[in-house]
mmCIF file of C-alpha atoms in Angstrom:
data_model
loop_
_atom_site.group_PDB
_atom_site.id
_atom_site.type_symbol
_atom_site.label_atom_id
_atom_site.label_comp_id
_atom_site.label_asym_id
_atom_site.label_seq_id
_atom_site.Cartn_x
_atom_site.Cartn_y
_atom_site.Cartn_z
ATOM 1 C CA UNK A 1 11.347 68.025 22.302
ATOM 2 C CA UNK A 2 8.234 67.047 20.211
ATOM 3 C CA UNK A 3 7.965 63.203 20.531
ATOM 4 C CA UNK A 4 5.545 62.965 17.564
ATOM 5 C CA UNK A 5 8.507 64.679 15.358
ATOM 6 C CA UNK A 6 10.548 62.534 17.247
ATOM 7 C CA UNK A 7 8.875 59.336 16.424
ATOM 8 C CA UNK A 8 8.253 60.362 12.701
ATOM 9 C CA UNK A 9 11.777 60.833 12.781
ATOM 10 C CA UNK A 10 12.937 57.443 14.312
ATOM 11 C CA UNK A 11 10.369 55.528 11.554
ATOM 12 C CA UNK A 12 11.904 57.539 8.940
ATOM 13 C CA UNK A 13 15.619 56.494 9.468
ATOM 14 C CA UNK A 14 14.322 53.136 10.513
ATOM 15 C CA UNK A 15 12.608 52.408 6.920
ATOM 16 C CA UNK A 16 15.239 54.435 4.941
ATOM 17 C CA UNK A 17 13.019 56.883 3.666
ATOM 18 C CA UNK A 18 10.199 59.552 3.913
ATOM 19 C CA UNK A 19 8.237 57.258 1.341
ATOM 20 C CA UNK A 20 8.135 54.134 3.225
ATOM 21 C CA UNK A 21 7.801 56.307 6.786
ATOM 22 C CA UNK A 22 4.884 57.904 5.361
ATOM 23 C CA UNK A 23 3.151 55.095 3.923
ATOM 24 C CA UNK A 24 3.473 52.919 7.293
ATOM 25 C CA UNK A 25 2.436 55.852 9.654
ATOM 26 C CA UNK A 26 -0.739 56.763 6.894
ATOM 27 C CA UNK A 27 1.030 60.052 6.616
ATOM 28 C CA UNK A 28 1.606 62.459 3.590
ATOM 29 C CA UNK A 29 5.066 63.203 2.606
ATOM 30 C CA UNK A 30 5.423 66.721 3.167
ATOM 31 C CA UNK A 31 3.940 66.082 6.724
ATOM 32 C CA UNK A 32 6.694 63.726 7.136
ATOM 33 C CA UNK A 33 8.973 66.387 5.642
ATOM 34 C CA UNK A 34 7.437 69.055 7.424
ATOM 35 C CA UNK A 35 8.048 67.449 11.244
ATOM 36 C CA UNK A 36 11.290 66.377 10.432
ATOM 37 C CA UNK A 37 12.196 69.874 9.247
ATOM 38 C CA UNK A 38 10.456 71.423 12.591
ATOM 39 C CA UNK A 39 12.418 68.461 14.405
ATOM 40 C CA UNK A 40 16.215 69.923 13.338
ATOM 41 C CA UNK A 41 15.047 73.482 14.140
ATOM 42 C CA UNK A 42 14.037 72.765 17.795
ATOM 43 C CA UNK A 43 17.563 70.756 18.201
ATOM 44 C CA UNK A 44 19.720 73.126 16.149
ATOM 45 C CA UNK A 45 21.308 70.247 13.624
ATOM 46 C CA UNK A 46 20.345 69.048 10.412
ATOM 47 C CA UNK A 47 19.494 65.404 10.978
ATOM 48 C CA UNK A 48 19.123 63.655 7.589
ATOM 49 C CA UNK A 49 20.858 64.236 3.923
ATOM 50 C CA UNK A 50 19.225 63.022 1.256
ATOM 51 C CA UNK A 51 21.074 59.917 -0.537
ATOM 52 C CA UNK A 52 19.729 58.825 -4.225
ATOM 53 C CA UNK A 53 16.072 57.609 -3.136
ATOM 54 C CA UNK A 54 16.651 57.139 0.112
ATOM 55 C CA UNK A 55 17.962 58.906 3.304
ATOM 56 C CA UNK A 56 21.508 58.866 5.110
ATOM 57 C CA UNK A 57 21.315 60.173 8.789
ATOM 58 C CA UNK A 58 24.433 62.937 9.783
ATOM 59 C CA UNK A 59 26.411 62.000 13.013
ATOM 60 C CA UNK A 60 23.315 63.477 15.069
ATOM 61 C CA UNK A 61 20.597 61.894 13.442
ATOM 62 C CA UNK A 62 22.327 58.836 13.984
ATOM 63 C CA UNK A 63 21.987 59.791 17.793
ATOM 64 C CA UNK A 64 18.818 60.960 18.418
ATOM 65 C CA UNK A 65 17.750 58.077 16.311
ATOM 66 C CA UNK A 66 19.214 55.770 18.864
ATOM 67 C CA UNK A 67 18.091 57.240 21.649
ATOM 68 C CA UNK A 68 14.404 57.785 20.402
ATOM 69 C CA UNK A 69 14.665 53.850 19.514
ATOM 70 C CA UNK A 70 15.443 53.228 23.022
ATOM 71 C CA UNK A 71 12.596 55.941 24.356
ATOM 72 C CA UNK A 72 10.033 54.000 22.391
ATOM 73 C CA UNK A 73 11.115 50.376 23.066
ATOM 74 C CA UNK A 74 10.963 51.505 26.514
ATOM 75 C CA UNK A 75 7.469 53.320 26.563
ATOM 76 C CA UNK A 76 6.398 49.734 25.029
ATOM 77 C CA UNK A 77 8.070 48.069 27.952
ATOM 78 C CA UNK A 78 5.964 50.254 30.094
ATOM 79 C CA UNK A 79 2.847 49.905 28.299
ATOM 80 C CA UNK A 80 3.476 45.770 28.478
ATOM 81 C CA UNK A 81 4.998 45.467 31.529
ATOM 82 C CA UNK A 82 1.585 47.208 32.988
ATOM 83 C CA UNK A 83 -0.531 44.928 31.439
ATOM 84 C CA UNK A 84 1.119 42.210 33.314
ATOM 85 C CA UNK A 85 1.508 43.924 36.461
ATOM 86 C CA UNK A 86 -2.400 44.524 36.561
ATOM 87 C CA UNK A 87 -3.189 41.099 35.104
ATOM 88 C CA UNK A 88 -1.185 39.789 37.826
ATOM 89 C CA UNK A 89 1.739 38.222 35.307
ATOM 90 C CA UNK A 90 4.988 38.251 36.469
ATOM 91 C CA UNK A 91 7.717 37.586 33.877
ATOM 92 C CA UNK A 92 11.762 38.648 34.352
ATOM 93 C CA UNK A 93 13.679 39.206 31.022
ATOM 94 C CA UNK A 94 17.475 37.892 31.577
ATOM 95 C CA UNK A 95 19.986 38.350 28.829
ATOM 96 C CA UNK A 96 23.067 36.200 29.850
ATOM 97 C CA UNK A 97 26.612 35.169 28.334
ATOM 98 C CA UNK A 98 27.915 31.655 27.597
ATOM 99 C CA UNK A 99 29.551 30.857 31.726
ATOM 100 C CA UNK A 100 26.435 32.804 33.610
ATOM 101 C CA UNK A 101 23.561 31.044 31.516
ATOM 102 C CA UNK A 102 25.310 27.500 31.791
ATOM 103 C CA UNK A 103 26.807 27.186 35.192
ATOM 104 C CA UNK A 104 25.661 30.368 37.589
ATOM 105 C CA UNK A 105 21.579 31.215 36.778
ATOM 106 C CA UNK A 106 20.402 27.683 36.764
ATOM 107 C CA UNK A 107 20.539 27.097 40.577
ATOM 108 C CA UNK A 108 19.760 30.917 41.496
ATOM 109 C CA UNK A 109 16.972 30.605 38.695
ATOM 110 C CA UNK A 110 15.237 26.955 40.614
ATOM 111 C CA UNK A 111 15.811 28.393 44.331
ATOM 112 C CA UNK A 112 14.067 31.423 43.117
ATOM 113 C CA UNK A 113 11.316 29.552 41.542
ATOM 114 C CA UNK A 114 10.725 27.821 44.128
ATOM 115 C CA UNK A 115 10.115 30.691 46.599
ATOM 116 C CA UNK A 116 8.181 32.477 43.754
ATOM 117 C CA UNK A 117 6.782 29.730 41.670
ATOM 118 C CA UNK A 118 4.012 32.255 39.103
ATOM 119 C CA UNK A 119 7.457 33.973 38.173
ATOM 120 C CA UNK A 120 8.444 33.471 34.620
ATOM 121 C CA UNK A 121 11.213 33.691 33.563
ATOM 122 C CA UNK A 122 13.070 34.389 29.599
ATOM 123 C CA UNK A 123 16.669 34.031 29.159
ATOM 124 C CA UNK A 124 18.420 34.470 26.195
ATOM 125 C CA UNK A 125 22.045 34.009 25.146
ATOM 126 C CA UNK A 126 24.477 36.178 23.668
ATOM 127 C CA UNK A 127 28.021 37.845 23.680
ATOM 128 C CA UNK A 128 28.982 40.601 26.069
ATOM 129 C CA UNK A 129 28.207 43.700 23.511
ATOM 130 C CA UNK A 130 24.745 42.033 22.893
ATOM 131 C CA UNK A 131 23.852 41.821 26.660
ATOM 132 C CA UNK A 132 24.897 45.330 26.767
ATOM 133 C CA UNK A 133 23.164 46.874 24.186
ATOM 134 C CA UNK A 134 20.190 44.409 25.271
ATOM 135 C CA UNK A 135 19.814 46.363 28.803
ATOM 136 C CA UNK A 136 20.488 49.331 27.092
ATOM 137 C CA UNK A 137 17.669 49.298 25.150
ATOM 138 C CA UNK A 138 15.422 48.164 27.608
ATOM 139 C CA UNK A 139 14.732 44.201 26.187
ATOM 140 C CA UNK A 140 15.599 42.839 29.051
ATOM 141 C CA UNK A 141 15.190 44.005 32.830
ATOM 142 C CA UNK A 142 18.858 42.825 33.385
ATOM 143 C CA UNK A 143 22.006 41.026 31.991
ATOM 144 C CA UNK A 144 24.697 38.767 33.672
ATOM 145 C CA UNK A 145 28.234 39.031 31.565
ATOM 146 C CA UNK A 146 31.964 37.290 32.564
ATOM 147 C CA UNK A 147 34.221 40.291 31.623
ATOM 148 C CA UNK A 148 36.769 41.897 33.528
ATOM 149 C CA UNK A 149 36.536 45.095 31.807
ATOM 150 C CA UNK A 150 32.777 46.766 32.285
ATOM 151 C CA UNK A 151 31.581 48.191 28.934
ATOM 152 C CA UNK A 152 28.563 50.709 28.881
ATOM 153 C CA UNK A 153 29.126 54.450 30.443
ATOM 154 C CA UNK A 154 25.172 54.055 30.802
ATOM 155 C CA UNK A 155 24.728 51.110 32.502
ATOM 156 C CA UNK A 156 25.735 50.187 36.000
ATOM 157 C CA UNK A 157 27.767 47.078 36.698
ATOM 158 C CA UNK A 158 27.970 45.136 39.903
ATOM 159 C CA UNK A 159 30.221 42.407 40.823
ATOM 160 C CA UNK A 160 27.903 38.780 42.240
ATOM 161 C CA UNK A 161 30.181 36.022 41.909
ATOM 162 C CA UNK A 162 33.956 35.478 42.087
ATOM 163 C CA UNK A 163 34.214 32.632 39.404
ATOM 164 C CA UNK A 164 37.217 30.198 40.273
ATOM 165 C CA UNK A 165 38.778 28.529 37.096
ATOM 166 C CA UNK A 166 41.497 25.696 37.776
ATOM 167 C CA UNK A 167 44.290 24.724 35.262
ATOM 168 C CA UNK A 168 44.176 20.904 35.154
ATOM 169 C CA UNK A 169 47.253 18.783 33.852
ATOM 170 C CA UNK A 170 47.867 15.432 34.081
ATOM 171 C CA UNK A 171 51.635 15.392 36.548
ATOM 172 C CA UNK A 172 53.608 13.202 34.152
ATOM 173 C CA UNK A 173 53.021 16.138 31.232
ATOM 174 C CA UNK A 174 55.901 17.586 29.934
ATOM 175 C CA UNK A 175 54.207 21.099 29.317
ATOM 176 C CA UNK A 176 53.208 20.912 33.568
ATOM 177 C CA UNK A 177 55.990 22.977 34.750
ATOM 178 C CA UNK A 178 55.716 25.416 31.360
ATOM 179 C CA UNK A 179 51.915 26.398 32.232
ATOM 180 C CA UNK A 180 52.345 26.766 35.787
ATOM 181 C CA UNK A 181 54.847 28.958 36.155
ATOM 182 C CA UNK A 182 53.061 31.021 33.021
ATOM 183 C CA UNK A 183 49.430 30.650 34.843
ATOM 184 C CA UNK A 184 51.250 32.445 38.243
ATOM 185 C CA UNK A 185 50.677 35.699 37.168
ATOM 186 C CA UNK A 186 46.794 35.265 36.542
ATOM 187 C CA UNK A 187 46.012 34.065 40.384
ATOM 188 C CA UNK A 188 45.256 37.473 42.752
#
């Protein structure tokens, strides 16, 4: 596949338009048009339809659009992370969810630090789906999620930490006996 059609492409259903793609890669329009035409006759699909002004991307443009967003972010990755690794800079990219960032990387985080203290390291928050799609496309070097259903077909999930969670009622409470009976069928 050519990646310069390919990234012509990927700016052209990023900016909505072979105007706007043009303009921002200092290309002509019909050289936009042109690639993006040789682009669908190397792959065999048409990959864009035009829409009033703009551009709407079929079912396979809106897949090879993905997955050339993902190529690039991750030939910047490469491009950055080298400059670091020569430099000498170490930094690890951690996406987490809500129970991981507050109460499980915090200790391994310190202990780590302290074994390896020129490591930095950038955590963000989110929800499940955006630590997925975070890994996915190569922003981060890895995620931690609570979920007891894995997600992704493309990513690989391991189990680190059993995570205990306790059901705490006062023993005078008239709703004691309701929830425990009810919480039975959650313990393994």
């Amino acid at each position: 596949m050519n990646l310069h059609a390919l990234r012509i492409f990927t700016n052209v259903a990023k900016l909505g338009g072979i105007t706007a793609a043009a303009n921002s890669m200092l290309l002509s329009q019909p050289a936009v048009t042109i690639q993006i035409r040789k682009l669908e006759n190397e792959i065999g699909a048409k990959l864009i339809e035009g829409k009033g002004r703009g551009i709407q991307l079929t079912p396979e443009g809106k897949f090879l659009y993905e997955q050339g967003m993902r190529l690039f972010y991750l030939e910047a990755q490469i491009d950055a992370k080298l400059g670091k690794f020569l430099a000498k800079e170490d930094k690890i990219h951690i996406a987490s969810s809500y129970i991981p960032i507050n109460y499980i990387l915090p200790p391994i985080i310190a202990k780590y630090k302290l074994a390896y203290p020129h490591i930095e390291f950038v955590v963000s928050l989110g929800n499940v789906q955006s630590v997925e799609e975070q890994v996915l496309n190569y922003e981060v070097d890895f995620g931690f999620v609570v979920q007891s259903k894995m997600g992704h077909t493309d990513l690989q999930f391991e189990k680190v930490v059993d995570i205990p969670f306790w059901f705490i009622v006062h023993p005078s409470h008239p709703l004691r006996f309701h929830f425990s009976i009810g919480l039975d069928s959650f313990k393994n």
